PDB file of C-alpha atoms and ligand atoms in Angstrom:
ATOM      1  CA  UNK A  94      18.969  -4.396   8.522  1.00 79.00           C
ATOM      2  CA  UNK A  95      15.481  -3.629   9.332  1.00 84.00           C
ATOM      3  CA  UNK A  96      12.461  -5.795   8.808  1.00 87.00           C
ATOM      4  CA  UNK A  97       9.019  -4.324   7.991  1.00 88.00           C
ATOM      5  CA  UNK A  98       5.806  -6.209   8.100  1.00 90.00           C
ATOM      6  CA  UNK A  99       4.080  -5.746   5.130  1.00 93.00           C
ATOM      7  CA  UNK A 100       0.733  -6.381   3.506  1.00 93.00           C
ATOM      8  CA  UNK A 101      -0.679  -6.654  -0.363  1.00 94.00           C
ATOM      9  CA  UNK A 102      -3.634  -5.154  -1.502  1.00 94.00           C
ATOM     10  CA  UNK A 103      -4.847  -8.768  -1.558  1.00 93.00           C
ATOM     11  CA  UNK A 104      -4.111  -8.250   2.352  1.00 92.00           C
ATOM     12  CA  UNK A 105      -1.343 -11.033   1.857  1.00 94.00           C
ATOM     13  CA  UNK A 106       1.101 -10.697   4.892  1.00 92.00           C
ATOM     14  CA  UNK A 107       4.788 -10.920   4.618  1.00 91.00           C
ATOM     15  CA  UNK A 108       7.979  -9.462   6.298  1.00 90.00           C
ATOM     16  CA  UNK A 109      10.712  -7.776   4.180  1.00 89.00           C
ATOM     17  CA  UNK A 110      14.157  -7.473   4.697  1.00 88.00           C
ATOM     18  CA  UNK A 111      15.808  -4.131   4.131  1.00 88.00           C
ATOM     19  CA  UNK A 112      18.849  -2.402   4.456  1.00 88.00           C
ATOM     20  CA  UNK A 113      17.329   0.814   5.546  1.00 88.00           C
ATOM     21  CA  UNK A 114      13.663   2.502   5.520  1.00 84.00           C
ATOM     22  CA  UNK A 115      14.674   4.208   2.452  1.00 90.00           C
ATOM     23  CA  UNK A 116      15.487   1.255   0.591  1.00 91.00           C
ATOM     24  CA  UNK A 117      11.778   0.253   1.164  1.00 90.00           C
ATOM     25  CA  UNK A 118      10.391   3.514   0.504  1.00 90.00           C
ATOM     26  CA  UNK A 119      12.712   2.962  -2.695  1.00 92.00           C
ATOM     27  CA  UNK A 120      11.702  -0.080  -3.936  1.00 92.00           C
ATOM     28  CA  UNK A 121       7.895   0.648  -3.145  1.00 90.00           C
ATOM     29  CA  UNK A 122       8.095   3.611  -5.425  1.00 90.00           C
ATOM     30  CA  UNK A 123       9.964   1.581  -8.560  1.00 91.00           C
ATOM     31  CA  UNK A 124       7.368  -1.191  -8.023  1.00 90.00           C
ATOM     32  CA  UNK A 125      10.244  -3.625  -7.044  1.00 91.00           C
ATOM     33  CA  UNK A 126       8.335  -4.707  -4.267  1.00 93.00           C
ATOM     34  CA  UNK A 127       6.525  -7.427  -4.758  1.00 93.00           C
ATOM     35  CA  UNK A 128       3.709  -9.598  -2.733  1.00 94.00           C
ATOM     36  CA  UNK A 129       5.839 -13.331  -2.869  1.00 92.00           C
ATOM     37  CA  UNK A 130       1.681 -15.098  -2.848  1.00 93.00           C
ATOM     38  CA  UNK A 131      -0.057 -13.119  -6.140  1.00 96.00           C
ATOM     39  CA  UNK A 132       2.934 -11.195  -7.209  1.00 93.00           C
ATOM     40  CA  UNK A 133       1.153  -7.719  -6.695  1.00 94.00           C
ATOM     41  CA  UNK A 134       3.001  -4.545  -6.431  1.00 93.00           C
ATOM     42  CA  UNK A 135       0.672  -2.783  -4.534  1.00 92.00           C
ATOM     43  CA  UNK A 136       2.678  -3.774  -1.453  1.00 93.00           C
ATOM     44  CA  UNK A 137       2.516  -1.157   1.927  1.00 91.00           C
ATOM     45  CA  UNK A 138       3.218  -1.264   5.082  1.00 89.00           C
ATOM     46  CA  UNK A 139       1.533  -3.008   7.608  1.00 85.00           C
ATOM     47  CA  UNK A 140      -0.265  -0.853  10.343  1.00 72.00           C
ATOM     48  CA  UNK A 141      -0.016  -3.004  13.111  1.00 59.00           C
ATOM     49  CA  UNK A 142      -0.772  -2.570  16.982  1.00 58.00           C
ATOM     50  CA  UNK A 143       2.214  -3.016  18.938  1.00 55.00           C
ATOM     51  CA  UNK A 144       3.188  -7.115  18.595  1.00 50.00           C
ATOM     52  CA  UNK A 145       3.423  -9.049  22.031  1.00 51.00           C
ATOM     53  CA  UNK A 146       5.063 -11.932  22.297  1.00 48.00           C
ATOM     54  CA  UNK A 147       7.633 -11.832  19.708  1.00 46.00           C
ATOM     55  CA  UNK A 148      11.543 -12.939  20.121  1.00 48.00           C
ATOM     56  CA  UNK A 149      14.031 -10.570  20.733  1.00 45.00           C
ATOM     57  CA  UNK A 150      13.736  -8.411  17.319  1.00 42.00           C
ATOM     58  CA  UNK A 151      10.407  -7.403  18.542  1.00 39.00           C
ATOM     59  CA  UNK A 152      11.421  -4.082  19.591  1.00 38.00           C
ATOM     60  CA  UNK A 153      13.154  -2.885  16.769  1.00 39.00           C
ATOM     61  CA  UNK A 154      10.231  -4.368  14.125  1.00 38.00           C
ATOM     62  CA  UNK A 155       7.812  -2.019  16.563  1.00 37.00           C
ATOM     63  CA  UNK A 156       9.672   0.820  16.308  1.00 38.00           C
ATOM     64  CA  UNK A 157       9.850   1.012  12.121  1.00 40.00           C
ATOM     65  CA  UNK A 158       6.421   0.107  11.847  1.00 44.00           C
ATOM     66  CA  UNK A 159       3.952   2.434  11.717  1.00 48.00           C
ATOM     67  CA  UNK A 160       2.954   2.269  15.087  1.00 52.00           C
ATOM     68  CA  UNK A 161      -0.812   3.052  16.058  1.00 52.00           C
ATOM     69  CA  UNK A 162       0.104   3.764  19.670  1.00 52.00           C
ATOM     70  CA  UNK A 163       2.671   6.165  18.286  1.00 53.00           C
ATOM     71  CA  UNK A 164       0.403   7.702  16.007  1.00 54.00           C
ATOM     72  CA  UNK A 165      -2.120   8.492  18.920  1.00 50.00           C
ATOM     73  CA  UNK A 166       0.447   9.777  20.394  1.00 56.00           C
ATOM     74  CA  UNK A 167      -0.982   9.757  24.239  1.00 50.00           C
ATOM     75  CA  UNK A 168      -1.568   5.954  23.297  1.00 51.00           C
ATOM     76  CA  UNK A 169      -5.157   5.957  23.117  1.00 62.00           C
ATOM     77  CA  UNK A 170      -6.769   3.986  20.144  1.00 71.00           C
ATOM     78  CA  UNK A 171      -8.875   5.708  18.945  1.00 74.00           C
ATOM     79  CA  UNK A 172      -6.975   8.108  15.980  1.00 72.00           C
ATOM     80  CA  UNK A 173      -6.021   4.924  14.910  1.00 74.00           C
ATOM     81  CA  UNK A 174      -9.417   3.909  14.553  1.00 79.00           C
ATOM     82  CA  UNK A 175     -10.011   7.329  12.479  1.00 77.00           C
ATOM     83  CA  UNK A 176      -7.263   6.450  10.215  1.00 76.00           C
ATOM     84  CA  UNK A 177      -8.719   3.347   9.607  1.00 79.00           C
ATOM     85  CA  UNK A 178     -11.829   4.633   8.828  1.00 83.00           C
ATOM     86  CA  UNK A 179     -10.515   7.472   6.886  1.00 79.00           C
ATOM     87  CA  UNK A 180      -8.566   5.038   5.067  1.00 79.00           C
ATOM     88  CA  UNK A 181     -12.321   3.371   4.792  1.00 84.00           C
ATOM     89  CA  UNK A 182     -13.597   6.436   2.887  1.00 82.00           C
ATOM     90  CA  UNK A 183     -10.815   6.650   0.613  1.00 80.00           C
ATOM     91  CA  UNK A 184     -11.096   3.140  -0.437  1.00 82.00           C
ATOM     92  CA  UNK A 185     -15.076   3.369  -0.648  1.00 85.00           C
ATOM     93  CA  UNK A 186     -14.952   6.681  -3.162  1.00 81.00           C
ATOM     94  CA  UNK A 187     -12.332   5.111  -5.077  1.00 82.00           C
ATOM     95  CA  UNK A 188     -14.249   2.262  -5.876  1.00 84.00           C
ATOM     96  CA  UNK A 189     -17.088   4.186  -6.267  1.00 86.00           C
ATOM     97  CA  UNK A 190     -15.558   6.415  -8.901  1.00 82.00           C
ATOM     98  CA  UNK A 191     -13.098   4.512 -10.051  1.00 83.00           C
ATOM     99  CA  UNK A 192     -13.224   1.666 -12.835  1.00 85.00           C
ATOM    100  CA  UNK A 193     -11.019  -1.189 -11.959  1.00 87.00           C
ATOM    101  CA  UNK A 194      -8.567  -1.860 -15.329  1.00 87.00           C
ATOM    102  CA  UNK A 195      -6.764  -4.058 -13.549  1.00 86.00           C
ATOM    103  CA  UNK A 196      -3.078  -4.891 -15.319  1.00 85.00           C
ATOM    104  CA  UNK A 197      -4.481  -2.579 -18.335  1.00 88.00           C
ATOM    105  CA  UNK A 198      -3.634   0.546 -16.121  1.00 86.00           C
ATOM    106  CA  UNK A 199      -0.413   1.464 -17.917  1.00 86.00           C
ATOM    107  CA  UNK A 200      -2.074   1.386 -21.291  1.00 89.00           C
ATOM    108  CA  UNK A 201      -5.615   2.768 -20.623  1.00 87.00           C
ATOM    109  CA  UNK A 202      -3.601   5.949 -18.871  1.00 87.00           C
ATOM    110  CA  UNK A 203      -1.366   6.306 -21.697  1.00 87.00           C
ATOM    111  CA  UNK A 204      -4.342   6.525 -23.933  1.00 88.00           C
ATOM    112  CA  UNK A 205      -6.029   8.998 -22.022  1.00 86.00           C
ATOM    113  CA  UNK A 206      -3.103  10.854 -22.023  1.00 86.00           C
ATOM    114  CA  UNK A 207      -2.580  11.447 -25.692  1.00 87.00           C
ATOM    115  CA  UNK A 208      -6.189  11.922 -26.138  1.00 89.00           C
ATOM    116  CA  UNK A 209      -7.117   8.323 -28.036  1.00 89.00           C
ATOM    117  CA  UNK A 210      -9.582   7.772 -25.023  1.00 86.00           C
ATOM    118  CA  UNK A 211     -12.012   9.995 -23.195  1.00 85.00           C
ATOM    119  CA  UNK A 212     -10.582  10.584 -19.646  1.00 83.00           C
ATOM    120  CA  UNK A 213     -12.267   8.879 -16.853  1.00 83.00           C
ATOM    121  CA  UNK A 214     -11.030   8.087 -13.574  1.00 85.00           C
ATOM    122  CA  UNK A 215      -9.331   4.500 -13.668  1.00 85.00           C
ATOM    123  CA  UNK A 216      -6.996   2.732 -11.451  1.00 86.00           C
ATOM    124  CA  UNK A 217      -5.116  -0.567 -11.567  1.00 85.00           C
ATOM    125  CA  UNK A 218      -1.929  -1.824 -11.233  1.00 85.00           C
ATOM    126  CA  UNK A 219       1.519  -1.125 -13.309  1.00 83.00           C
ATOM    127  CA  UNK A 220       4.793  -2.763 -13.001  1.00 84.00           C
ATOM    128  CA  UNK A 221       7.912  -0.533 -11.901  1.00 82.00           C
ATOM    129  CA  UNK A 222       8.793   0.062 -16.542  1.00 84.00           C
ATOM    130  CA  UNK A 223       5.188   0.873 -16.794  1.00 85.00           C
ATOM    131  CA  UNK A 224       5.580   3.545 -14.181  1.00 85.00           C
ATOM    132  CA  UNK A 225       8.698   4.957 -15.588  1.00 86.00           C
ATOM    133  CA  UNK A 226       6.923   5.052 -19.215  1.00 86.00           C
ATOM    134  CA  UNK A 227       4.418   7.160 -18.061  1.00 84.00           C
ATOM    135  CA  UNK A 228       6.505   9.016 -15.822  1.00 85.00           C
ATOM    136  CA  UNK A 229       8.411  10.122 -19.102  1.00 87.00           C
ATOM    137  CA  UNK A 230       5.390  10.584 -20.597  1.00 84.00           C
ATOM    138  CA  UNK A 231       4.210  13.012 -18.294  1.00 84.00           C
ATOM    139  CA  UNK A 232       1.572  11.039 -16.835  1.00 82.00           C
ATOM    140  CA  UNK A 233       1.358  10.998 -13.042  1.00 75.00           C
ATOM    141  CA  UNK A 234       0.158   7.799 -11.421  1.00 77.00           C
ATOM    142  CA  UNK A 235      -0.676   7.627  -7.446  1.00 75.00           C
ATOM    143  CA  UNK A 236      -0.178   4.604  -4.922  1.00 75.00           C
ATOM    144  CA  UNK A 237      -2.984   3.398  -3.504  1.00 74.00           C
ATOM    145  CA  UNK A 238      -2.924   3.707   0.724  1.00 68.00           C
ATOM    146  CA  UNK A 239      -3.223   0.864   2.385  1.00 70.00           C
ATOM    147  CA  UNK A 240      -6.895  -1.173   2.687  1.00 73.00           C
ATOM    148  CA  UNK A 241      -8.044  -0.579   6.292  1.00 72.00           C
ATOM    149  CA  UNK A 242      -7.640  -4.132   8.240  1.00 70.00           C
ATOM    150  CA  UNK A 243     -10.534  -6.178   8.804  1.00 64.00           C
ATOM    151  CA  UNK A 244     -12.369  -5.782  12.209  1.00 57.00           C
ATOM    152  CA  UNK A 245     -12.086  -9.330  12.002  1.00 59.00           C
ATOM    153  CA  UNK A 246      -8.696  -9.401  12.577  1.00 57.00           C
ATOM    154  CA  UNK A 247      -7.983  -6.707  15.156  1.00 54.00           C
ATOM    155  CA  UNK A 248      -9.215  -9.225  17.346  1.00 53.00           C
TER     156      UNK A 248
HETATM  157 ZN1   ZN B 229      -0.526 -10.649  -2.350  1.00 75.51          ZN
END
């Protein structure tokens, strides 16, 4: 068993339960993974800085997380800070150029596809059969990274 932390796109925080890190990665892809508060399935992994404190799992949570301190590699914070702004940027031109269609994503996409709508750039959410519709359908939807975390709450 390994337990991730994970967050929603509503930045709801929860831990999962999983058998492996592939079972996540799994489940993330078919949409089965669900926020348990608003029931979105934009659900990622948490980028956390290492967690002090914790009981004795600590160690093993810290090493399957995506681990800033890790990720800098000589421990220094700061290309986690780039990743979080980078992550910024992608967020800001997304909603910058793309309209929000909410749960309509599925349909608006399909539409698009077969021509009944002029193309735009739209994003949204779809449930794990919408994916697999338009996956048959030829249409190619992307996940969403991660929000970058509040300043706020990096202490
Ligand atoms: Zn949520």
């Amino acid at each position: 068993m390994v337990i991730f932390d994970l967050i929603c796109d509503q930045h709801h925080e929860f831990e999962g339960w999983f058998k492996s890190s592939d079972e996540l990665s799994a489940q993330q892809a078919s949409g089965m993974l669900i926020c348990p508060v608003c029931d979105s399935d934009e659900v990622h992994k948490k980028i956390t800085a290492p967690k002090l404190g914790k009981k004795s799992n600590a160690s093993s949570v810290q090493q399957m997380a995506l681990n800033p301190e890790q990720l800098a590699g000589a421990g220094s914070k700061q290309a986690y800070e780039q990743l979080q702004r980078m992550m910024g940027k992608v967020h800001d031109f997304i909603d910058a150029n793309f309209e929000d269609v909410g749960n309509k994503f599925a349909g608006e996409a399909l539409s698009m596809h077969k021509g009944e709508k002029e193309v735009s750039n739209i994003r949204g959410t779809a449930n794990a059969e919408q994916l697999k519709e338009l996956a048959q359908e030829g249409v190619t939807a992307l996940p969403l990274p991660p929000k970058p975390l509040d300043k706020k709450k990096l202490n």
